[in-house]
Coordinates of C-alpha atoms and ligand atoms in Angstrom, one line a residue:
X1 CA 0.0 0.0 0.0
X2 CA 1.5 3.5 -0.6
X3 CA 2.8 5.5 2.1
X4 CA 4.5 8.1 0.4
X5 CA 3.5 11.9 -1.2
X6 CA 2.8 11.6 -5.2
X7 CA 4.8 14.4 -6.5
X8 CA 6.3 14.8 -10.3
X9 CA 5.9 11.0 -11.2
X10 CA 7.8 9.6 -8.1
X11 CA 7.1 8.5 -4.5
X12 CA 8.2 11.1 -2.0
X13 CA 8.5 10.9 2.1
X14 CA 7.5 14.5 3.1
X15 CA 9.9 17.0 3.4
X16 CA 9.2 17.6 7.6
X17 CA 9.1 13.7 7.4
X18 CA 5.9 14.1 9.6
X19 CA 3.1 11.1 9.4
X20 CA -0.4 11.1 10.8
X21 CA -2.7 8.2 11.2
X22 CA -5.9 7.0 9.4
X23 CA -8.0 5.2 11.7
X24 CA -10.8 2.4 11.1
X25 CA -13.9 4.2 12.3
X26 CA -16.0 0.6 13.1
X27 CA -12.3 -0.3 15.4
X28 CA -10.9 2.9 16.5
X29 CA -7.9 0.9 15.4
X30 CA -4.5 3.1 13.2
X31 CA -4.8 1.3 9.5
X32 CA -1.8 3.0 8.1
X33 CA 0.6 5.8 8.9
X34 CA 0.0 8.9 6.5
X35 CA 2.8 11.0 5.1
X36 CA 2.3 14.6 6.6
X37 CA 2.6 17.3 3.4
X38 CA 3.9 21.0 4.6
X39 CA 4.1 24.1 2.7
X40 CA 7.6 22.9 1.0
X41 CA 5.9 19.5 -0.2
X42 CA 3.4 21.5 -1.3
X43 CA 5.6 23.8 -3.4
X44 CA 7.2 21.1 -5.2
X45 CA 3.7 19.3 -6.1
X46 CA 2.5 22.8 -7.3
X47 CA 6.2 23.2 -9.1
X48 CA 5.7 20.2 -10.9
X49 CA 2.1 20.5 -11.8
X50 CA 3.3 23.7 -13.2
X51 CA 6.1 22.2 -15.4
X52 CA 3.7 19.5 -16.6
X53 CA 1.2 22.0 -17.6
X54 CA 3.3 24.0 -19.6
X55 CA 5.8 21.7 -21.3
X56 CA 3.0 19.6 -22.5
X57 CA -0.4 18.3 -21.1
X58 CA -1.9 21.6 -21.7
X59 CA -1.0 21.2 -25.2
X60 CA -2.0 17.8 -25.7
X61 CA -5.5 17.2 -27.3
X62 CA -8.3 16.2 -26.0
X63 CA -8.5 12.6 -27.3
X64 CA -4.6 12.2 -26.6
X65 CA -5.7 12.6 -23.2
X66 CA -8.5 10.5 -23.3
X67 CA -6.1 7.2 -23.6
X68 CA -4.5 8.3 -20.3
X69 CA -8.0 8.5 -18.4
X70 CA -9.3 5.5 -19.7
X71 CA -6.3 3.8 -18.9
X72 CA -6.8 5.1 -15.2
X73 CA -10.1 3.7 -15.4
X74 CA -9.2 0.4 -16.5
X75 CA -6.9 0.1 -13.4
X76 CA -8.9 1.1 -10.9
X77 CA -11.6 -1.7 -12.7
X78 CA -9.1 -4.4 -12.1
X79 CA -8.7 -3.7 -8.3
X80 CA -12.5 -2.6 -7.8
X81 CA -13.1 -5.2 -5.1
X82 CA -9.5 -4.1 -2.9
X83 CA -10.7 -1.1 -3.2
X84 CA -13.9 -1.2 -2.3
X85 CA -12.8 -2.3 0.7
X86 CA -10.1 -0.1 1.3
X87 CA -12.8 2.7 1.3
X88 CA -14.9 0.6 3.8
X89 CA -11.5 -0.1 6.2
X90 CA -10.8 3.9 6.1
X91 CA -14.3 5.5 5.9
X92 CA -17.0 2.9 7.8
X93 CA -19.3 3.0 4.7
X94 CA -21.4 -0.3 4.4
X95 CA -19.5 -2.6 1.9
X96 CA -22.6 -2.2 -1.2
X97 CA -22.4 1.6 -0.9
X98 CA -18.4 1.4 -1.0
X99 CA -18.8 -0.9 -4.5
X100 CA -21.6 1.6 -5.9
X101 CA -18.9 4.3 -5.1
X102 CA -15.8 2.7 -6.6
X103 CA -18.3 1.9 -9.8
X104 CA -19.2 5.4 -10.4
X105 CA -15.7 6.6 -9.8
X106 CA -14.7 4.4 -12.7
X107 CA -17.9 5.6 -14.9
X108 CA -17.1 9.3 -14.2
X109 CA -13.3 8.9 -15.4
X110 CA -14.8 7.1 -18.5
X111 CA -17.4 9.5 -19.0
X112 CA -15.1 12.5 -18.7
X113 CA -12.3 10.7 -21.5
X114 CA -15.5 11.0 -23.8
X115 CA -16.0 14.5 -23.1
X116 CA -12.3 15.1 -24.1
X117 CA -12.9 14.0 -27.6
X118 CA -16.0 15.9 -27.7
X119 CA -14.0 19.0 -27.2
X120 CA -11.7 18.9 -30.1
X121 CA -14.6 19.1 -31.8
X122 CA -16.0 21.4 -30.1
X123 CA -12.7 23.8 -30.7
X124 CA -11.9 26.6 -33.1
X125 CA -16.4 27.0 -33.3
X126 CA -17.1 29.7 -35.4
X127 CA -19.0 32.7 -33.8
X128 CA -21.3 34.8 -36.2
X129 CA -20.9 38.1 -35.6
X130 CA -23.3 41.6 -36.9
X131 CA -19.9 42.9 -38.9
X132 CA -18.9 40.7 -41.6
X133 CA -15.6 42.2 -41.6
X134 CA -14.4 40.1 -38.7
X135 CA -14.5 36.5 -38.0
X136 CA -14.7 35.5 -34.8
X137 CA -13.4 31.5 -33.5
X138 CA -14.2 30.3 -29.8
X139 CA -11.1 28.3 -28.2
X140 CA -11.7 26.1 -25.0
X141 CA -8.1 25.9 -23.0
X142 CA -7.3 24.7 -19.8
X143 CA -7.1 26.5 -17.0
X144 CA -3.5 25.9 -15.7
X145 CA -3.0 24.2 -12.5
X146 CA -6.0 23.0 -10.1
X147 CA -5.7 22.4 -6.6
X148 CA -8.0 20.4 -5.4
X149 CA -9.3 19.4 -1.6
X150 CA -12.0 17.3 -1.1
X151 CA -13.4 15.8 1.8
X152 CA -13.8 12.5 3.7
X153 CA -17.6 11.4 3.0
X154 CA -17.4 9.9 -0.4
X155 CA -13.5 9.8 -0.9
X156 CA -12.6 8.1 -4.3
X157 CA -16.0 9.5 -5.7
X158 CA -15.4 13.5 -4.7
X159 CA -11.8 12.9 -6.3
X160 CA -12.9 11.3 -9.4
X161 CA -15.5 14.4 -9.5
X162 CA -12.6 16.6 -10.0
X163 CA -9.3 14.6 -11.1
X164 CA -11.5 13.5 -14.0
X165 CA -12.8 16.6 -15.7
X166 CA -9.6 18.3 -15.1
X167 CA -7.6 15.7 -16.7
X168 CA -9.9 16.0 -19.6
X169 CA -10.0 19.6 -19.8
X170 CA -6.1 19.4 -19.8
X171 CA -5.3 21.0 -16.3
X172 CA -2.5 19.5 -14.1
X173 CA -4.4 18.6 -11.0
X174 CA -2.5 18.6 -6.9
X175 CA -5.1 17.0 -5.1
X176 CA -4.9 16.9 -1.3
X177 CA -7.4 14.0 0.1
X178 CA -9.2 14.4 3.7
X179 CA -6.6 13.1 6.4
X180 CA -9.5 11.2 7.9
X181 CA -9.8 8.9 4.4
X182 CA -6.6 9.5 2.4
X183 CA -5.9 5.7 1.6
X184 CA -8.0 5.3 -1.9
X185 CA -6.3 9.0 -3.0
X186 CA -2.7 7.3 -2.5
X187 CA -3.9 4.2 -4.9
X188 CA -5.4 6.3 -7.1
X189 CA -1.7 8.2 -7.4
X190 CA -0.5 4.0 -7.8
X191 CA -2.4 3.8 -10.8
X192 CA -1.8 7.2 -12.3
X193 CA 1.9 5.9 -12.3
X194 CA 1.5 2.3 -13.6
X195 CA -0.8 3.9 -15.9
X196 CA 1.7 6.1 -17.7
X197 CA 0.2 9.1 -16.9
X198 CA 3.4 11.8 -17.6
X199 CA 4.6 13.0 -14.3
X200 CA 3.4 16.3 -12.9
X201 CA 0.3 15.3 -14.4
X202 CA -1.6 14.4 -10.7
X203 CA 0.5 15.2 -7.6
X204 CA -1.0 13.7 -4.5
X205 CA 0.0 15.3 -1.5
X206 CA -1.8 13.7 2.2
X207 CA -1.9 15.8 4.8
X208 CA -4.0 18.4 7.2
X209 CA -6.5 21.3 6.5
X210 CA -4.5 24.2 7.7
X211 CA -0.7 22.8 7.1
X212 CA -1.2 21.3 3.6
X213 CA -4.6 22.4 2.2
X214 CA -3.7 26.1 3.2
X215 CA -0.6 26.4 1.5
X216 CA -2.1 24.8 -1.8
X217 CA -5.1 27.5 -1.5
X218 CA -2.3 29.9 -1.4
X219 CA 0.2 29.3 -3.4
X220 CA 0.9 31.9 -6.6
X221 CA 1.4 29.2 -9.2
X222 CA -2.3 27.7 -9.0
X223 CA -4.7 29.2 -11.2
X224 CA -7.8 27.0 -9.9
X225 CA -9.0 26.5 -6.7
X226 CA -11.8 23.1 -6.7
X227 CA -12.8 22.8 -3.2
X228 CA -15.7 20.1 -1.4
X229 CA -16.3 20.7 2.4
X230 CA -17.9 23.0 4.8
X231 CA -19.0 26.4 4.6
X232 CA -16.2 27.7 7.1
X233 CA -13.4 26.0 5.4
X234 CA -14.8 27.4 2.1
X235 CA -15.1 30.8 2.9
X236 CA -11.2 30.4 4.1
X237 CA -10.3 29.1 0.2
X238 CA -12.4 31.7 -1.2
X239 CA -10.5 34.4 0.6
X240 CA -6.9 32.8 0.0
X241 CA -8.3 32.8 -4.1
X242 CA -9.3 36.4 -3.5
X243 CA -6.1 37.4 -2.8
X244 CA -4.5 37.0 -6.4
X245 CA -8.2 36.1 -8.3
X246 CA -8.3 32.5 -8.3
X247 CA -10.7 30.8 -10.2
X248 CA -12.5 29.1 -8.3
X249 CA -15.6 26.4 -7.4
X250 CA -17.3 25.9 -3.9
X251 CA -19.5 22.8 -3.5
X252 CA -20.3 23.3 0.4
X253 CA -23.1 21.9 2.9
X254 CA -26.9 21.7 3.2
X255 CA -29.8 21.3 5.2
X256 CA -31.8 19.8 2.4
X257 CA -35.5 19.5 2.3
X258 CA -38.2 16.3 1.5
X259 CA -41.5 17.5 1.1
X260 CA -44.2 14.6 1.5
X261 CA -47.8 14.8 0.3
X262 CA -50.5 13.1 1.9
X263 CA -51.8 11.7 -1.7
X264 CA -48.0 9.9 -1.4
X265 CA -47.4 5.9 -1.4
X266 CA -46.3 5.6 2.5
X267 CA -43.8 2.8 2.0
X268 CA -42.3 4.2 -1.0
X269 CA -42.2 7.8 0.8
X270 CA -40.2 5.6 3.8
X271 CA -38.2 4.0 1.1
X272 CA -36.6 7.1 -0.1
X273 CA -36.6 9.3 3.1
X274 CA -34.4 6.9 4.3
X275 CA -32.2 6.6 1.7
X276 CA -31.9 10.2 1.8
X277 CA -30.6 10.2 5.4
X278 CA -29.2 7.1 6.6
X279 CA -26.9 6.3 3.1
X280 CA -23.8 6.8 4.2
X281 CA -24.6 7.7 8.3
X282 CA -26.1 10.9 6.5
X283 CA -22.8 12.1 6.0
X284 CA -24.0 13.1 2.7
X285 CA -24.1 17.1 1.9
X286 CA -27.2 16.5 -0.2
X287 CA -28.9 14.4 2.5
X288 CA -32.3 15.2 2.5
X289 CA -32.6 15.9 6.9
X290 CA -35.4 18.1 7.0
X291 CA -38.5 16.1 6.5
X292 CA -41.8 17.9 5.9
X293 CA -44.5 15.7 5.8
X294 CA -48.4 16.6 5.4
X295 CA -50.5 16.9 7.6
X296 CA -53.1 13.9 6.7
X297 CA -50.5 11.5 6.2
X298 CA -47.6 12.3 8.8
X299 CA -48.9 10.3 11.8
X300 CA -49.3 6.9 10.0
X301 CA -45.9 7.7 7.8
X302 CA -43.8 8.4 11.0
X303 CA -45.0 5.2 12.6
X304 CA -44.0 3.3 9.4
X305 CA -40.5 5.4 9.1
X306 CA -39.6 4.9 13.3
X307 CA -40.8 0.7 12.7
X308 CA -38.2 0.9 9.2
X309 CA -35.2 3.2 10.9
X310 CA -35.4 0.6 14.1
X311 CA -35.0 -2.3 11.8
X312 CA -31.6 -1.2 10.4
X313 CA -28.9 -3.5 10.4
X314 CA -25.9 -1.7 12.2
X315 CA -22.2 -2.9 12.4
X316 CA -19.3 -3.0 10.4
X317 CA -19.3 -2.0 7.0
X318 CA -17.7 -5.2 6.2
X319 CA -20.3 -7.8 7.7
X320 CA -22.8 -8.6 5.4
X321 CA -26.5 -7.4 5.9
X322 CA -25.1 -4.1 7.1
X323 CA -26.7 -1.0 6.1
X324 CA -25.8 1.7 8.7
X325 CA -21.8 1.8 9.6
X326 CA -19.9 3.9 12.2
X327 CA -19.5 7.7 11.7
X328 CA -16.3 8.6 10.0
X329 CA -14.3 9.6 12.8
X330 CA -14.3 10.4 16.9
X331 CA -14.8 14.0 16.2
X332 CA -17.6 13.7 14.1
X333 CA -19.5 11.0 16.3
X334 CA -18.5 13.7 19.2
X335 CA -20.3 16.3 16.9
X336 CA -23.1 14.6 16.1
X337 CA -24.1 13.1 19.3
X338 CA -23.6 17.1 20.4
X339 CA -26.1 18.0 18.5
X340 CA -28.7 14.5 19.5
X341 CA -27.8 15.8 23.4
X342 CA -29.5 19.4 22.1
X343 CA -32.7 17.9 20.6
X344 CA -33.2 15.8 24.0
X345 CA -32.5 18.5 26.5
X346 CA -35.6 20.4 24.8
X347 CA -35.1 21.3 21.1
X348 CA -37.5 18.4 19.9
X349 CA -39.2 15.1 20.6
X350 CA -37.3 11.9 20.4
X351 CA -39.1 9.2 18.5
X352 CA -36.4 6.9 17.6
X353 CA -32.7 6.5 17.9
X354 CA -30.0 8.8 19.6
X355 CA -28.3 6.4 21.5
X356 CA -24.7 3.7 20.9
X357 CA -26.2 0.2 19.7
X358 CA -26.2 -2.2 22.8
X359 CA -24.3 -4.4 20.8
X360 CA -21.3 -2.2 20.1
X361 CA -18.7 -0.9 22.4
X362 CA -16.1 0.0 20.3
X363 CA -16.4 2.2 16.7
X364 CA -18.0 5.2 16.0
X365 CA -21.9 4.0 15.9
X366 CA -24.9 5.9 16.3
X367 CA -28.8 4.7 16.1
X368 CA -31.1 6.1 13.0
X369 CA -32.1 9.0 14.9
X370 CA -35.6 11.0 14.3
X371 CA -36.8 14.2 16.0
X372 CA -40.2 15.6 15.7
X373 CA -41.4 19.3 15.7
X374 CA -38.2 21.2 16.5
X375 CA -39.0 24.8 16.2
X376 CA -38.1 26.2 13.2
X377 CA -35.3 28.8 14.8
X378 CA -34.0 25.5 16.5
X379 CA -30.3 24.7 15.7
X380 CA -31.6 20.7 14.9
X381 CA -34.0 22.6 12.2
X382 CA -31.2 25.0 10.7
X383 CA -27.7 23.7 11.0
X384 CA -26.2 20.9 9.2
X385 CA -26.2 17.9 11.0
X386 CA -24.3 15.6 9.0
X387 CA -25.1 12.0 10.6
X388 CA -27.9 9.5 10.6
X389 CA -30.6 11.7 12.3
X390 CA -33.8 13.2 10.6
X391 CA -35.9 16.2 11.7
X392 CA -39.6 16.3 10.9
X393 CA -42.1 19.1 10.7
X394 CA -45.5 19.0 9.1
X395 CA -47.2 21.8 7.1
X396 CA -51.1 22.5 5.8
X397 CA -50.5 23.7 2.6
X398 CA -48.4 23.5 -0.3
X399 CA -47.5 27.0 -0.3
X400 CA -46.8 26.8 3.7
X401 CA -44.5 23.5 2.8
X402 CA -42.5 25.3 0.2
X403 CA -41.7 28.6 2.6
X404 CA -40.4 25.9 5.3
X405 CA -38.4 23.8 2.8
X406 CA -36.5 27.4 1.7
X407 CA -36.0 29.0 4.4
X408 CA -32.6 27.9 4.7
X409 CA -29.0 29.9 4.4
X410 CA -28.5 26.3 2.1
X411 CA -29.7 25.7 -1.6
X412 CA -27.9 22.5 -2.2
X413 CA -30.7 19.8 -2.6
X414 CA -34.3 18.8 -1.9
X415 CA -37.3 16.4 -2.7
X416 CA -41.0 16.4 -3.3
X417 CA -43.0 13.7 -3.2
X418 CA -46.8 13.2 -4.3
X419 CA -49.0 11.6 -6.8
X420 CA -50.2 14.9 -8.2
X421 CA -47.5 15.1 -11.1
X422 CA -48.4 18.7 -11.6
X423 CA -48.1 19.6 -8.3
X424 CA -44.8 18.2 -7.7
X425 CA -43.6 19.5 -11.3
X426 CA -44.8 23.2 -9.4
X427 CA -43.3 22.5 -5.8
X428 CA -40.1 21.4 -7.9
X429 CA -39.5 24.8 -9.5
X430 CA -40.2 27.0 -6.4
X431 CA -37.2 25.4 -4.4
X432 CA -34.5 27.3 -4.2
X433 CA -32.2 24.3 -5.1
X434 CA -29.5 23.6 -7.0
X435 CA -30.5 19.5 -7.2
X436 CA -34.3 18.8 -6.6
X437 CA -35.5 15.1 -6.7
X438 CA -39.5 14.5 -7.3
X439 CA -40.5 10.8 -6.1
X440 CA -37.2 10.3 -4.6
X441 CA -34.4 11.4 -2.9
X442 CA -30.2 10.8 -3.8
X443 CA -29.6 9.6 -7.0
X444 CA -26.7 10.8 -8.5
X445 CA -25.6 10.6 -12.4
X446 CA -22.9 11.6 -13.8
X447 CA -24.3 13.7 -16.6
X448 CA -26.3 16.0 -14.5
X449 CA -25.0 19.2 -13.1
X450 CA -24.1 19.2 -9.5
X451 CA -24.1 21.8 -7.0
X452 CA -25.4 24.4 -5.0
X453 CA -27.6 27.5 -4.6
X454 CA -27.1 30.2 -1.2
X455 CA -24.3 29.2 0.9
X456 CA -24.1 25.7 -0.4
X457 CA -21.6 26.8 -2.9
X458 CA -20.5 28.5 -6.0
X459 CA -20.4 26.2 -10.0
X460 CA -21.6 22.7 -10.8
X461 CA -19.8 19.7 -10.9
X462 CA -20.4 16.7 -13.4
X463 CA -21.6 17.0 -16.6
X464 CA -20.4 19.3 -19.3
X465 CA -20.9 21.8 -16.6
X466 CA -17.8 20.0 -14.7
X467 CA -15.8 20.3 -17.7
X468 CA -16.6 24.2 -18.2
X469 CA -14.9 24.3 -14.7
X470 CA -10.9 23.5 -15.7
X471 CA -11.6 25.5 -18.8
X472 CA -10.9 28.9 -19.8
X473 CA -13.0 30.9 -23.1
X474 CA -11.1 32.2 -25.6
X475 CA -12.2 34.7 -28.7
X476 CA -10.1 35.2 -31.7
X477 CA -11.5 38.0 -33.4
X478 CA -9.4 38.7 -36.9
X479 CA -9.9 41.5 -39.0
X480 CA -10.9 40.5 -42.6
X481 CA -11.7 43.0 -44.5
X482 CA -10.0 44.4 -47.7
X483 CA -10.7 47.9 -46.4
X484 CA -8.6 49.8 -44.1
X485 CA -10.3 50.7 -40.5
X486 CA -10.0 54.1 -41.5
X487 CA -10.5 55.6 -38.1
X488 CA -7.2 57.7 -37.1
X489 CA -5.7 57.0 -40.5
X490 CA -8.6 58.4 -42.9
X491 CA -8.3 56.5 -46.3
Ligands
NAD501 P1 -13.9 20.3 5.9 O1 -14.2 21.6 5.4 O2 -13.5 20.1 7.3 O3 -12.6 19.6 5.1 C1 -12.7 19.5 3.7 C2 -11.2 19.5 3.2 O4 -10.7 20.8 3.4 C3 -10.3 18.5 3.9 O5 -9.4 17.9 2.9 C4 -9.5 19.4 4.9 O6 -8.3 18.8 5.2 C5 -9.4 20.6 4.1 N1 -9.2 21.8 4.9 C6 -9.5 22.0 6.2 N2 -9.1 23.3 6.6 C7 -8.5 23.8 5.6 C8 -7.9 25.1 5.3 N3 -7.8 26.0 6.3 N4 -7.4 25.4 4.1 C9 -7.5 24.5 3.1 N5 -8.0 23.2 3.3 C10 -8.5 22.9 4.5 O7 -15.1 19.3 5.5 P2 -15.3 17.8 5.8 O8 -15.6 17.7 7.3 O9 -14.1 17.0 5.3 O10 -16.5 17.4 4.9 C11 -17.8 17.6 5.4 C12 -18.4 18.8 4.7 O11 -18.3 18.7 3.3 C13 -19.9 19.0 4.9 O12 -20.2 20.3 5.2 C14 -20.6 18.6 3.6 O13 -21.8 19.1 3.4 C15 -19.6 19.0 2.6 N6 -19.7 18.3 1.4 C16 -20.2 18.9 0.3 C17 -20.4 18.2 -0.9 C18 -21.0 18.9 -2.1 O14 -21.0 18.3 -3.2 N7 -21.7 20.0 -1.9 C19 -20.0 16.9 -1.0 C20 -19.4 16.3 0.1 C21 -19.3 17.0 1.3

């Protein structure tokens, strides 16, 4: 397993030769000592990134560059099952939501190879313009170098999300991995180098927020700044890329909303409101942990939802039949159950969960948690949770449902449910939402833009959208005509 920095095509220890450890959250047990990346490892990734930019990648087309991605994708195909498991060992994650990751991180660099060809079609597009005496062509370039930091909660998918499009954009990419899941970050870096990829290409440097990621979200030499995390540690990047004008793309938290009908299916409206807070321990920023649920229908969906969330199967990601695993890490279980102490000294009504399972004494584990009627000025109703636990409120009216669901400093995701496909059509475009799911709540393609409205971030991710982030817009406006301009110098 690789326990060294990624910089310039070779393995590196770090230059302060500091190491951190990665811990299994269902264990509490070290899995692997981290290499440590400082401000001079950093340097030299963002030196090299630099280099490769300039001497070549940037100039390469996009279907040269397509071979290198797919190539990365076909490696990371072959060892799928390692690691899938790898990403359950480091993160907790059930082991059939690690494979579904690891799958779509292998689609998304596929899908972004195609795009590359698409582009050199897509270049030198001629621009009709009211003068016929000038022609105008539109050039798509890449933007230079891309940091990228991403966090813990899907760690091989958040990095695919941004290695991939800038790879095929043409950017040179230093990526620094959460150091609470940094293990799949470090293979992907294995299989950029038996996959050819030229070094400087993808530098992976491990390490802390404020000793590596700061640094990188500093330095002079990057010209893009790709960040996934929390509000507070994005408004710290956007300030470091305000400092020299950084491009730069936020995708941050939410507080997202389901709205239920009472004309909805009960067990398919349990079906998805769980999947849209207990995938993942709800350690998803689109999780949808704001449940508004009509009036006519909330008391016999609730019983349905606490008899479903009690029924979870909670353990190690690795056992099979699991389908709720530890939270990531000590500090986020610590955070989490601070904010299930809140709702039961007062904030709301505890219907199901809040507590350690019986069964477990070691690991990170928490019960599906719901709370009923906090009050809407309640931290449980406002701030982002980010763990297995649901807050419900019920509304009268459709207008009165879609007020609750956006009032919210967030506009990252949110649902609707009902059989009245008009209605939910109408609900749908009054969300201030950047995602919003009708019948359902999660899924996640590829193709579709990603990302959010308020403070849940700045761009979109996947999709051509995710491409249009690595690349600059250039016009090249030439002068055709036989006729001189004829404005200083008069013919
Ligand atoms: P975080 O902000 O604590 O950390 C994210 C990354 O930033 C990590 O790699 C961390 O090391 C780095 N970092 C921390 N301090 C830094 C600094 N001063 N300078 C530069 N880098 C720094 O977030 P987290 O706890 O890892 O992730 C959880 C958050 O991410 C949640 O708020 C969640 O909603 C959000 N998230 C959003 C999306 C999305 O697509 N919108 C996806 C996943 C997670």
């Amino acid at each position: 397993m690789p326990s060294q920095l990624y910089i310039d095509g070779k393995w590196r220890d770090p230059a302060q030769g500091g190491r951190f450890d990665t811990v299994d959250p269902a264990t509490e047990r070290v899995l692997q000592q981290v290499p440590m990346a400082t401000a001079e490892d950093i340097d030299l990734a963002v030196a090299a990134a630099r280099r490769a930019f300039d001497d070549g990648w940037g100039k390469t087309s996009g279907a040269e560059r397509a071979v290198f991605i797919e190539a990365l994708a076909d490696d990371l195909e072959a060892r799928q099952d390692e690691l899938a498991t790898l990403e359950v060992r480091d993160n907790g994650k059930p082991l059939p939501e690690a494979q579904w990751d690891i799958g779509d991180a292998i689609g998304c660099f596929r899908y972004y190879a195609g795009l590359a060809r698409e582009l050199d079609e897509r270049q030198d597009e001629a621009l009709a313009l009211p003068d016929e005496r000038f022609r105008c062509r539109i050039r798509y370039e890449p933007v230079g170098v891309a940091g990228q930091i991403i966090p813990w909660n899907f760690p091989l998918l958040m990095l695919a999300w941004k290695v991939a499009p800038a790879l095929a954009a043409g950017a040179t990419c230093v990526l620094k991995p959460s150091e609470l899941t940094p293990l799949t970050a470090l293979e992907l870096a294995a299989a950029a180098d038996r996959s050819g990829l030229p070094a400087g290409v993808l530098n992976v440097v491990t390490g802390l927020g404020g000793e590596a990621g700061g640094p990188l979200s500093r330095h002079p030499l990057v010209d893009k700044l790709a960040f996934t995390g929390s509000v507070p540690t994005g408004t710290r990047i956007m300030s470091a890329a305000a400092a020299d004008i950084k491009n730069i793309s936020l995708e941050l938290g939410g507080k997202s909303a389901f709205v239920v009908f009472d004309d909805s299916d009960v067990e398919a409206a349990v079906e998805w409101i769980m999947f849209g807070i207990f995938w993942n321990q709800g350690q998803v920023c689109s999780a949808t942990s704001r449940l508004l649920v009509q009036e006519g229908i909330a008391d016999r969906l609730l019983e349905r939802l606490v008899e479903a969330a009690r029924a979870i199967t909670i353990g190690n990601g690795l056992e099979p039949g699991v389908l709720l695993g530890p939270l990531v890490s000590r500090s986020q279980y610590e955070k989490v159950t601070g904010f299930v102490q809140r709702g039961q000294s007062g904030e709301a009504r505890l219907l199901t969960g809040g507590r350690r399972p019986a069964h477990l004494n070691d690991g990170y584990f928490l019960e599906p948690t719901i709370f009923d009627e906090p009050s809407e000025d309640s931290t449980l109703w406002r701030e982002e949770i980010f763990g297995p636990v649901l807050c419900v409120k019920r509304f009268r009216t459709e207008a009165e449902a879609l007020a609750m669901a956006n009032d919210s400093r967030f506009g990252l995701a949110a649902a609707v449910m009902s059989a009245d496909g008009d209605r939910a059509a109408r609900v749908a475009d009054g969300l201030r939402a950047g995602i919003v799911w009708i019948n359902c709540s999660q899924p996640t393609f590829t193709e579709a833009p990603w990302g959010g409205m308020k403070q849940s971030g700045i761009g979109r991710e996947l999709g051509r959208w995710g491409l249009e982030n690595y690349l600059e817009v250039k016009q090249v406006t030439e002068y055709r005509s036989a006729q001189p301009w004829g404005w200083y110098l008069k013919p």
